[in-house]
Amino acid sequence: MDKQQSQVDLANDMTLREALRHKDVVRNELIAGVTGFFAISYIIIVNPLILKDAGIPTDLSVFATIFSSVIGCLVMAFWANAPIILTPGMGVNAFFTYTIVVNMGLSWREALGIAAVASFVYMLIAFTKVSTILSEAIPESLKSGITAGIGLFLVEIGLEKAGLIVAGKTSSLVVLGDLTKPTPLLALFGLILSLILYIRKVKGNFFIAIIATSLVAFFFGIKDADTPSVDLARLGQYHEIVFKNDFSHWLSTPFILAAFSMTMILVFESMGLLQGLLPNQKKFKKTFEGSAVTTFLSGFLGTSPTVAAAESASGIETGGRTGIMALVAAVLFALSLVFVPLLAYVPSAAIAPVIIITGALMMAAIGNIKMADFSEWFPAFLIIVLIPFTNSISTGLAFGFVCYPVMKVALGKAKEMTWPVYLLGVLFLLDLVFSALL
């Protein structure tokens, strides 16, 4: 075991105060924090563009996205001491906008009310023994499937950001991108560089690759198009979306159904992400609690709920093991309030290679699944393929958790399973039904 890996392993069990006393650990965590931040920094731009369709002003939504991310990362740093970055979640923001507001016809204020109710239930689960019971009940094959599924999801995101895959215009879902365009070529350069640095075990490999690829992009004039301009003078109008949650129709059927579905997304997507991301599962309880609190606060800040960013894996793979990584990300999110336009100089093509490699590393969890037992492999397989194919972690989990008890019962192994496994199957089945009705 080399010295760097030894330091990372030791940091896994250190308190935040202990970690701050070790220069080598702090150095690793700083690099991990910067890498993780850049991997997820697109959320500052993308989340407001999605919430715009719900009627929330884009520039005010940028403030909400940044503030909720800063708070979330600080909670992860000081409460959970975990290398997890919390930001408004991709997927749940789409549910917020396109299901609740666009399809159901509710206002964004009512959607914020639904988010607050769902987050409150999430907190009740997180701060009681229910969270431990549910997390311990998840079969090992499904846990590995969740990790691999999130990994494949990251690979898909990375390939899309790189322009290496695009939506098919005919019968194909996706096709190869145009390799004559600058963005895919830049991404391929970054991918090769990242791979070389990674397999050579160069310290700060991903961070170096992001910077080098960004410099190449700068000299060749390659930039992302969608970078919103943020006028800090508009901060005075931020109060227009703060504490605007509407609970006036909380007893209506649409409100209740939407709150149930969002609760399922928040609780089990967060649980699945943390099970798949955390290097030290002893930190699960505190991290789950911190995530719940931040999710609750985010709705009152004027944005869709926060979740653990899957891209945290990029920082963890770089060596992040403590809350210092999250603290660094919090500082960078705060600074981005002023320097949002500078993010354009770190194009998606520079970030994509890191996301792709991180996803590939997470997919190694497939090796922990007992593939010889089809009743273990197939439910995990559903999770692995449906998370990226549906662009929804919660949907992938739902199919896997419903399928698992069905297959076990069919094999006559009903008595071998605990009641929480059946409960999870029923809850996810209800979630699928309600989601179809919304």
Tab-separated table of C-alpha atoms in Angstrom:
chain	number	residue	atom	x	y	z
A	1	MET	CA	0.000	0.000	0.000
A	2	ASP	CA	1.504	3.343	-1.037
A	3	LYS	CA	1.800	6.307	1.292
A	4	GLN	CA	-0.982	8.312	-0.355
A	5	GLN	CA	-3.486	5.455	-0.083
A	6	SER	CA	-2.500	4.902	3.538
A	7	GLN	CA	-3.259	8.544	4.342
A	8	VAL	CA	-6.645	8.266	2.641
A	9	ASP	CA	-7.537	5.145	4.617
A	10	LEU	CA	-6.511	6.788	7.900
A	11	ALA	CA	-8.582	9.884	7.097
A	12	ASN	CA	-11.653	7.676	6.723
A	13	ASP	CA	-11.942	7.356	10.507
A	14	MET	CA	-10.648	10.790	11.522
A	15	THR	CA	-12.809	13.474	13.087
A	16	LEU	CA	-12.857	16.833	11.333
A	17	ARG	CA	-10.555	18.314	13.979
A	18	GLU	CA	-8.074	15.434	13.652
A	19	ALA	CA	-8.072	15.717	9.867
A	20	LEU	CA	-7.300	19.439	10.033
A	21	ARG	CA	-4.107	18.643	11.988
A	22	HIS	CA	-2.655	16.513	9.166
A	23	LYS	CA	-1.231	18.550	6.298
A	24	ASP	CA	-1.237	15.637	3.865
A	25	VAL	CA	-4.867	14.857	4.617
A	26	VAL	CA	-5.857	18.509	4.230
A	27	ARG	CA	-4.017	18.631	0.890
A	28	ASN	CA	-5.894	15.571	-0.369
A	29	GLU	CA	-9.207	16.981	0.843
A	30	LEU	CA	-8.580	20.359	-0.812
A	31	ILE	CA	-7.954	18.688	-4.157
A	32	ALA	CA	-11.001	16.470	-3.642
A	33	GLY	CA	-13.192	19.455	-2.772
A	34	VAL	CA	-12.136	21.422	-5.837
A	35	THR	CA	-12.555	18.384	-8.089
A	36	GLY	CA	-15.990	17.578	-6.672
A	37	PHE	CA	-17.116	21.193	-6.972
A	38	PHE	CA	-16.142	21.503	-10.618
A	39	ALA	CA	-17.795	18.148	-11.359
A	40	ILE	CA	-21.139	19.446	-10.014
A	41	SER	CA	-20.718	23.168	-10.788
A	42	TYR	CA	-23.024	22.867	-13.792
A	43	ILE	CA	-25.939	22.697	-11.313
A	44	ILE	CA	-25.560	26.456	-10.745
A	45	ILE	CA	-26.518	26.946	-14.386
A	46	VAL	CA	-28.773	23.983	-15.148
A	47	ASN	CA	-31.008	24.053	-12.060
A	48	PRO	CA	-32.218	27.653	-12.639
A	49	LEU	CA	-32.855	26.873	-16.333
A	50	ILE	CA	-35.113	23.964	-15.310
A	51	LEU	CA	-36.892	25.905	-12.543
A	52	LYS	CA	-37.461	28.734	-15.026
A	53	ASP	CA	-40.079	26.512	-16.678
A	54	ALA	CA	-41.871	26.383	-13.327
A	55	GLY	CA	-42.010	30.186	-13.257
A	56	ILE	CA	-39.157	30.922	-10.833
A	57	PRO	CA	-36.994	33.844	-12.113
A	58	THR	CA	-33.667	32.498	-13.377
A	59	ASP	CA	-31.317	34.944	-11.663
A	60	LEU	CA	-33.102	34.612	-8.303
A	61	SER	CA	-32.994	30.851	-8.726
A	62	VAL	CA	-29.220	31.050	-9.158
A	63	PHE	CA	-29.016	32.673	-5.717
A	64	ALA	CA	-31.266	29.959	-4.238
A	65	THR	CA	-29.193	27.194	-5.828
A	66	ILE	CA	-25.947	28.618	-4.484
A	67	PHE	CA	-27.250	29.365	-0.983
A	68	SER	CA	-28.825	25.926	-0.538
A	69	SER	CA	-25.624	24.280	-1.777
A	70	VAL	CA	-23.466	26.307	0.621
A	71	ILE	CA	-25.688	25.396	3.566
A	72	GLY	CA	-25.818	21.744	2.526
A	73	CYS	CA	-22.057	21.442	2.208
A	74	LEU	CA	-21.502	23.179	5.557
A	75	VAL	CA	-23.907	20.737	7.192
A	76	MET	CA	-22.019	17.833	5.625
A	77	ALA	CA	-18.736	19.301	6.864
A	78	PHE	CA	-19.599	20.127	10.474
A	79	TRP	CA	-22.518	17.822	11.277
A	80	ALA	CA	-21.702	14.649	9.347
A	81	ASN	CA	-17.959	15.086	8.627
A	82	ALA	CA	-18.681	13.420	5.298
A	83	PRO	CA	-17.195	13.957	1.801
A	84	ILE	CA	-20.623	14.631	0.316
A	85	ILE	CA	-21.717	17.661	-1.707
A	86	LEU	CA	-25.388	18.592	-1.344
A	87	THR	CA	-27.044	20.559	-4.151
A	88	PRO	CA	-30.535	20.829	-5.669
A	89	GLY	CA	-30.945	17.420	-7.272
A	90	MET	CA	-31.222	16.665	-10.945
A	91	GLY	CA	-34.317	14.511	-11.363
A	92	VAL	CA	-36.162	15.897	-8.370
A	93	ASN	CA	-35.998	19.370	-9.973
A	94	ALA	CA	-37.525	17.874	-13.130
A	95	PHE	CA	-40.271	16.253	-11.011
A	96	PHE	CA	-40.807	19.616	-9.294
A	97	THR	CA	-41.088	21.514	-12.578
A	98	TYR	CA	-42.523	19.207	-15.196
A	99	THR	CA	-44.719	16.892	-13.101
A	100	ILE	CA	-46.036	19.142	-10.335
A	101	VAL	CA	-46.149	22.499	-12.119
A	102	VAL	CA	-46.420	21.815	-15.853
A	103	ASN	CA	-48.416	18.540	-15.902
A	104	MET	CA	-50.500	18.963	-12.744
A	105	GLY	CA	-51.029	22.691	-13.230
A	106	LEU	CA	-49.992	23.717	-9.719
A	107	SER	CA	-48.038	26.902	-9.050
A	108	TRP	CA	-44.354	26.931	-8.159
A	109	ARG	CA	-45.379	28.203	-4.721
A	110	GLU	CA	-47.559	25.112	-4.225
A	111	ALA	CA	-44.667	22.975	-5.478
A	112	LEU	CA	-42.465	24.538	-2.783
A	113	GLY	CA	-45.178	23.687	-0.245
A	114	ILE	CA	-45.201	20.076	-1.447
A	115	ALA	CA	-41.402	19.995	-1.182
A	116	ALA	CA	-41.578	21.278	2.408
A	117	VAL	CA	-44.104	18.602	3.439
A	118	ALA	CA	-42.114	15.814	1.745
A	119	SER	CA	-38.889	17.074	3.331
A	120	PHE	CA	-40.514	17.185	6.772
A	121	VAL	CA	-41.502	13.519	6.451
A	122	TYR	CA	-37.940	12.823	5.270
A	123	MET	CA	-36.616	14.437	8.465
A	124	LEU	CA	-38.960	12.368	10.635
A	125	ILE	CA	-37.571	9.216	9.026
A	126	ALA	CA	-33.960	10.393	9.165
A	127	PHE	CA	-33.978	11.287	12.872
A	128	THR	CA	-35.651	8.068	14.025
A	129	LYS	CA	-34.711	4.393	13.956
A	130	VAL	CA	-36.743	4.015	10.765
A	131	SER	CA	-33.775	5.148	8.681
A	132	THR	CA	-31.496	2.524	10.236
A	133	ILE	CA	-34.105	-0.224	9.855
A	134	LEU	CA	-34.666	0.598	6.184
A	135	SER	CA	-30.981	1.004	5.312
A	136	GLU	CA	-30.013	-2.265	7.028
A	137	ALA	CA	-32.869	-4.107	5.318
A	138	ILE	CA	-31.594	-3.381	1.816
A	139	PRO	CA	-30.105	-6.637	0.402
A	140	GLU	CA	-26.402	-6.490	-0.457
A	141	SER	CA	-27.081	-7.267	-4.120
A	142	LEU	CA	-29.374	-4.251	-4.379
A	143	LYS	CA	-26.837	-2.034	-2.598
A	144	SER	CA	-24.228	-3.060	-5.176
A	145	GLY	CA	-26.779	-2.532	-7.933
A	146	ILE	CA	-27.456	0.990	-6.666
A	147	THR	CA	-23.740	1.841	-6.712
A	148	ALA	CA	-23.301	0.403	-10.207
A	149	GLY	CA	-26.503	2.055	-11.453
A	150	ILE	CA	-25.413	5.468	-10.219
A	151	GLY	CA	-22.048	4.806	-11.860
A	152	LEU	CA	-23.669	4.046	-15.218
A	153	PHE	CA	-25.830	7.139	-14.769
A	154	LEU	CA	-22.671	9.214	-14.307
A	155	VAL	CA	-21.157	7.652	-17.420
A	156	GLU	CA	-24.255	8.665	-19.385
A	157	ILE	CA	-24.131	12.214	-18.006
A	158	GLY	CA	-20.434	12.464	-18.815
A	159	LEU	CA	-20.859	11.202	-22.366
A	160	GLU	CA	-23.698	13.665	-22.957
A	161	LYS	CA	-21.704	16.578	-21.560
A	162	ALA	CA	-18.789	15.544	-23.750
A	163	GLY	CA	-20.995	15.515	-26.826
A	164	LEU	CA	-19.876	11.943	-27.457
A	165	ILE	CA	-23.500	10.768	-27.446
A	166	VAL	CA	-26.544	12.749	-28.581
A	167	ALA	CA	-30.237	12.023	-28.883
A	168	GLY	CA	-31.080	9.920	-31.927
A	169	LYS	CA	-33.245	11.542	-34.615
A	170	THR	CA	-34.775	8.296	-35.876
A	171	SER	CA	-35.367	5.014	-34.059
A	172	SER	CA	-32.172	5.117	-31.988
A	173	LEU	CA	-32.335	6.508	-28.457
A	174	VAL	CA	-28.787	7.827	-28.685
A	175	VAL	CA	-26.174	8.007	-31.422
A	176	LEU	CA	-22.517	8.917	-31.607
A	177	GLY	CA	-21.894	12.650	-31.520
A	178	ASP	CA	-20.200	14.595	-34.297
A	179	LEU	CA	-16.491	13.947	-33.781
A	180	THR	CA	-15.607	16.821	-36.135
A	181	LYS	CA	-16.899	19.346	-33.594
A	182	PRO	CA	-14.596	20.969	-31.014
A	183	THR	CA	-16.449	19.831	-27.863
A	184	PRO	CA	-16.217	16.042	-28.425
A	185	LEU	CA	-12.605	16.347	-29.539
A	186	LEU	CA	-11.745	18.382	-26.445
A	187	ALA	CA	-13.512	15.808	-24.263
A	188	LEU	CA	-11.547	12.964	-25.863
A	189	PHE	CA	-8.335	14.843	-25.149
A	190	GLY	CA	-9.409	15.316	-21.541
A	191	LEU	CA	-10.427	11.668	-21.227
A	192	ILE	CA	-7.068	10.391	-22.490
A	193	LEU	CA	-5.184	12.799	-20.223
A	194	SER	CA	-7.355	11.875	-17.222
A	195	LEU	CA	-6.856	8.157	-17.827
A	196	ILE	CA	-3.087	8.511	-18.105
A	197	LEU	CA	-2.856	10.582	-14.919
A	198	TYR	CA	-5.176	8.216	-13.063
A	199	ILE	CA	-3.461	4.947	-13.952
A	200	ARG	CA	-0.085	6.564	-13.249
A	201	LYS	CA	-1.484	7.487	-9.786
A	202	VAL	CA	-0.497	11.132	-10.125
A	203	LYS	CA	-1.636	13.066	-7.057
A	204	GLY	CA	-4.496	15.434	-7.966
A	205	ASN	CA	-4.946	13.611	-11.288
A	206	PHE	CA	-8.545	14.658	-11.987
A	207	PHE	CA	-7.995	18.257	-10.895
A	208	ILE	CA	-4.909	18.543	-13.117
A	209	ALA	CA	-6.867	17.120	-16.058
A	210	ILE	CA	-9.734	19.594	-15.566
A	211	ILE	CA	-7.348	22.562	-15.454
A	212	ALA	CA	-5.280	21.366	-18.450
A	213	THR	CA	-8.367	20.699	-20.565
A	214	SER	CA	-9.863	24.064	-19.580
A	215	LEU	CA	-6.661	25.815	-20.681
A	216	VAL	CA	-6.819	24.055	-24.050
A	217	ALA	CA	-10.462	25.140	-24.346
A	218	PHE	CA	-9.505	28.741	-23.525
A	219	PHE	CA	-6.787	28.926	-26.175
A	220	PHE	CA	-9.064	27.406	-28.816
A	221	GLY	CA	-12.082	29.487	-27.809
A	222	ILE	CA	-14.285	26.554	-26.785
A	223	LYS	CA	-16.997	27.675	-24.335
A	224	ASP	CA	-20.425	26.506	-23.178
A	225	ALA	CA	-23.315	28.564	-24.469
A	226	ASP	CA	-25.682	28.509	-21.475
A	227	THR	CA	-24.010	30.596	-18.779
A	228	PRO	CA	-26.565	32.930	-17.163
A	229	SER	CA	-25.511	36.424	-16.226
A	230	VAL	CA	-26.051	37.173	-12.555
A	231	ASP	CA	-26.477	40.748	-11.402
A	232	LEU	CA	-25.672	40.931	-7.684
A	233	ALA	CA	-27.902	43.999	-7.512
A	234	ARG	CA	-30.818	41.576	-7.951
A	235	LEU	CA	-29.937	40.069	-4.576
A	236	GLY	CA	-32.224	42.742	-3.127
A	237	GLN	CA	-35.168	41.053	-4.885
A	238	TYR	CA	-34.249	37.561	-3.654
A	239	HIS	CA	-36.916	37.832	-0.953
A	240	GLU	CA	-39.491	37.406	-3.745
A	241	ILE	CA	-38.933	33.624	-3.743
A	242	VAL	CA	-37.995	33.069	-0.081
A	243	PHE	CA	-40.631	31.539	2.238
A	244	LYS	CA	-43.206	31.585	-0.571
A	245	ASN	CA	-44.403	28.029	0.102
A	246	ASP	CA	-48.156	27.657	-0.487
A	247	PHE	CA	-49.913	25.111	1.775
A	248	SER	CA	-53.465	26.291	1.048
A	249	HIS	CA	-54.433	23.066	-0.763
A	250	TRP	CA	-52.543	20.618	1.454
A	251	LEU	CA	-55.604	18.359	1.876
A	252	SER	CA	-56.312	18.110	-1.850
A	253	THR	CA	-55.680	14.801	-3.647
A	254	PRO	CA	-53.089	16.230	-6.108
A	255	PHE	CA	-51.110	17.788	-3.230
A	256	ILE	CA	-51.109	14.545	-1.198
A	257	LEU	CA	-50.156	12.313	-4.161
A	258	ALA	CA	-47.365	14.678	-5.244
A	259	ALA	CA	-46.062	14.904	-1.653
A	260	PHE	CA	-46.006	11.091	-1.352
A	261	SER	CA	-44.095	10.665	-4.616
A	262	MET	CA	-41.616	13.400	-3.717
A	263	THR	CA	-41.096	11.852	-0.275
A	264	MET	CA	-40.242	8.522	-1.906
A	265	ILE	CA	-37.800	10.264	-4.246
A	266	LEU	CA	-36.092	12.213	-1.463
A	267	VAL	CA	-35.855	9.406	1.103
A	268	PHE	CA	-34.812	6.537	-1.114
A	269	GLU	CA	-32.797	8.434	-3.691
A	270	SER	CA	-30.793	9.955	-0.838
A	271	MET	CA	-30.498	6.596	0.903
A	272	GLY	CA	-29.382	4.914	-2.315
A	273	LEU	CA	-26.885	7.649	-3.127
A	274	LEU	CA	-25.331	7.620	0.335
A	275	GLN	CA	-25.178	3.821	0.387
A	276	GLY	CA	-23.355	3.991	-2.937
A	277	LEU	CA	-21.096	6.978	-2.265
A	278	LEU	CA	-19.944	6.997	1.364
A	279	PRO	CA	-16.492	5.422	1.811
A	280	ASN	CA	-17.286	4.969	5.512
A	281	GLN	CA	-20.822	3.667	6.046
A	282	LYS	CA	-20.535	4.458	9.782
A	283	LYS	CA	-21.253	8.048	8.753
A	284	PHE	CA	-24.526	7.110	7.040
A	285	LYS	CA	-26.872	8.091	9.888
A	286	LYS	CA	-25.403	11.557	10.440
A	287	THR	CA	-25.139	12.182	6.699
A	288	PHE	CA	-28.731	11.084	6.129
A	289	GLU	CA	-29.898	13.407	8.915
A	290	GLY	CA	-27.885	16.326	7.538
A	291	SER	CA	-29.255	15.717	4.064
A	292	ALA	CA	-32.818	15.751	5.422
A	293	VAL	CA	-32.325	19.065	7.223
A	294	THR	CA	-30.811	20.719	4.164
A	295	THR	CA	-33.581	19.362	1.957
A	296	PHE	CA	-36.167	20.894	4.292
A	297	LEU	CA	-34.413	24.276	4.321
A	298	SER	CA	-33.935	24.391	0.544
A	299	GLY	CA	-37.670	24.629	-0.117
A	300	PHE	CA	-37.921	27.773	1.998
A	301	LEU	CA	-34.911	29.232	0.151
A	302	GLY	CA	-36.852	29.091	-3.121
A	303	THR	CA	-35.462	26.063	-4.921
A	304	SER	CA	-36.302	22.410	-5.489
A	305	PRO	CA	-35.001	19.992	-2.814
A	306	THR	CA	-31.325	19.221	-2.360
A	307	VAL	CA	-29.882	15.716	-2.527
A	308	ALA	CA	-26.404	14.239	-2.323
A	309	ALA	CA	-24.727	14.932	-5.662
A	310	ALA	CA	-23.664	11.758	-7.446
A	311	GLU	CA	-20.711	13.791	-8.692
A	312	SER	CA	-19.383	13.762	-5.118
A	313	ALA	CA	-17.871	10.465	-6.237
A	314	SER	CA	-15.326	12.433	-8.299
A	315	GLY	CA	-13.981	14.069	-5.161
A	316	ILE	CA	-14.136	10.847	-3.171
A	317	GLU	CA	-12.204	9.015	-5.868
A	318	THR	CA	-9.574	11.772	-5.680
A	319	GLY	CA	-9.128	11.092	-1.971
A	320	GLY	CA	-11.934	12.909	-0.165
A	321	ARG	CA	-12.816	11.164	3.084
A	322	THR	CA	-13.821	13.880	5.557
A	323	GLY	CA	-15.979	16.979	5.835
A	324	ILE	CA	-13.068	19.133	4.661
A	325	MET	CA	-13.958	18.186	1.098
A	326	ALA	CA	-17.522	19.440	1.651
A	327	LEU	CA	-16.205	22.583	3.366
A	328	VAL	CA	-14.019	23.400	0.353
A	329	ALA	CA	-17.018	22.903	-1.929
A	330	ALA	CA	-19.086	25.250	0.286
A	331	VAL	CA	-16.453	27.984	-0.033
A	332	LEU	CA	-16.297	27.567	-3.801
A	333	PHE	CA	-20.096	27.695	-4.088
A	334	ALA	CA	-20.063	30.929	-2.073
A	335	LEU	CA	-17.360	32.423	-4.300
A	336	SER	CA	-19.305	31.407	-7.399
A	337	LEU	CA	-21.928	33.965	-6.400
A	338	VAL	CA	-19.521	36.574	-7.724
A	339	PHE	CA	-17.669	34.499	-10.309
A	340	VAL	CA	-20.499	32.644	-12.088
A	341	PRO	CA	-19.405	33.985	-15.523
A	342	LEU	CA	-15.928	32.502	-14.953
A	343	LEU	CA	-17.461	29.015	-14.873
A	344	ALA	CA	-17.780	29.371	-18.638
A	345	TYR	CA	-14.004	28.927	-18.792
A	346	VAL	CA	-14.407	25.429	-17.338
A	347	PRO	CA	-16.500	23.864	-20.112
A	348	SER	CA	-18.533	20.686	-19.794
A	349	ALA	CA	-16.007	18.902	-21.991
A	350	ALA	CA	-13.354	19.445	-19.314
A	351	ILE	CA	-15.553	18.018	-16.549
A	352	ALA	CA	-17.057	15.138	-18.540
A	353	PRO	CA	-13.946	12.872	-18.560
A	354	VAL	CA	-13.755	12.917	-14.753
A	355	ILE	CA	-17.455	12.036	-14.486
A	356	ILE	CA	-17.054	9.189	-17.008
A	357	ILE	CA	-14.065	7.623	-15.211
A	358	THR	CA	-15.717	8.015	-11.802
A	359	GLY	CA	-18.826	6.285	-13.128
A	360	ALA	CA	-16.735	3.443	-14.534
A	361	LEU	CA	-15.041	2.940	-11.162
A	362	MET	CA	-18.398	2.810	-9.382
A	363	MET	CA	-19.649	0.192	-11.844
A	364	ALA	CA	-17.039	-2.213	-10.462
A	365	ALA	CA	-19.632	-2.906	-7.732
A	366	ILE	CA	-21.292	-5.302	-10.192
A	367	GLY	CA	-18.609	-7.799	-9.191
A	368	ASN	CA	-20.124	-8.007	-5.691
A	369	ILE	CA	-23.470	-9.274	-7.007
A	370	LYS	CA	-24.126	-13.026	-6.989
A	371	MET	CA	-24.851	-13.346	-10.691
A	372	ALA	CA	-25.226	-17.128	-10.432
A	373	ASP	CA	-28.404	-16.466	-8.416
A	374	PHE	CA	-30.805	-14.878	-10.919
A	375	SER	CA	-33.166	-13.796	-8.129
A	376	GLU	CA	-30.322	-11.618	-6.794
A	377	TRP	CA	-28.916	-10.505	-10.137
A	378	PHE	CA	-32.077	-9.550	-12.054
A	379	PRO	CA	-33.489	-7.007	-9.529
A	380	ALA	CA	-30.018	-5.440	-9.311
A	381	PHE	CA	-29.832	-5.487	-13.103
A	382	LEU	CA	-33.121	-3.545	-13.314
A	383	ILE	CA	-31.705	-0.887	-10.996
A	384	ILE	CA	-28.471	-0.666	-12.982
A	385	VAL	CA	-30.099	-0.189	-16.392
A	386	LEU	CA	-33.228	1.775	-15.469
A	387	ILE	CA	-31.461	4.509	-13.504
A	388	PRO	CA	-29.664	5.812	-16.624
A	389	PHE	CA	-32.342	4.796	-19.146
A	390	THR	CA	-35.095	6.670	-17.263
A	391	ASN	CA	-32.811	9.457	-16.006
A	392	SER	CA	-34.263	8.781	-12.570
A	393	ILE	CA	-32.536	7.125	-9.640
A	394	SER	CA	-35.853	6.688	-7.818
A	395	THR	CA	-37.466	4.909	-10.801
A	396	GLY	CA	-34.574	2.465	-11.067
A	397	LEU	CA	-34.801	1.766	-7.340
A	398	ALA	CA	-38.565	1.264	-7.561
A	399	PHE	CA	-38.380	-1.474	-10.206
A	400	GLY	CA	-35.535	-3.274	-8.439
A	401	PHE	CA	-37.166	-3.180	-5.000
A	402	VAL	CA	-40.545	-4.332	-6.343
A	403	CYS	CA	-38.973	-7.155	-8.349
A	404	TYR	CA	-36.783	-8.495	-5.509
A	405	PRO	CA	-39.522	-9.810	-3.160
A	406	VAL	CA	-41.604	-11.047	-6.103
A	407	MET	CA	-38.751	-13.255	-7.297
A	408	LYS	CA	-37.944	-14.498	-3.792
A	409	VAL	CA	-41.573	-15.424	-3.159
A	410	ALA	CA	-41.700	-17.213	-6.525
A	411	LEU	CA	-38.727	-19.316	-5.388
A	412	GLY	CA	-40.436	-20.215	-2.135
A	413	LYS	CA	-38.064	-18.082	-0.070
A	414	ALA	CA	-40.712	-15.775	1.376
A	415	LYS	CA	-39.803	-16.613	5.004
A	416	GLU	CA	-36.132	-15.784	4.422
A	417	MET	CA	-36.889	-12.084	3.921
A	418	THR	CA	-37.538	-9.520	6.656
A	419	TRP	CA	-40.668	-7.380	6.798
A	420	PRO	CA	-38.869	-4.153	5.781
A	421	VAL	CA	-38.057	-5.737	2.400
A	422	TYR	CA	-41.768	-6.320	1.802
A	423	LEU	CA	-42.576	-2.815	3.059
A	424	LEU	CA	-40.073	-1.266	0.659
A	425	GLY	CA	-41.544	-3.285	-2.200
A	426	VAL	CA	-45.084	-2.087	-1.405
A	427	LEU	CA	-44.013	1.546	-0.977
A	428	PHE	CA	-42.137	1.562	-4.266
A	429	LEU	CA	-45.087	-0.111	-6.009
A	430	LEU	CA	-47.370	2.641	-4.691
A	431	ASP	CA	-44.842	5.211	-5.858
A	432	LEU	CA	-44.903	3.783	-9.391
A	433	VAL	CA	-48.714	3.801	-9.394
A	434	PHE	CA	-49.021	7.347	-8.071
A	435	SER	CA	-46.308	8.613	-10.423
A	436	ALA	CA	-48.267	7.175	-13.351
A	437	LEU	CA	-51.432	8.954	-12.133
A	438	LEU	CA	-49.841	12.378	-11.649
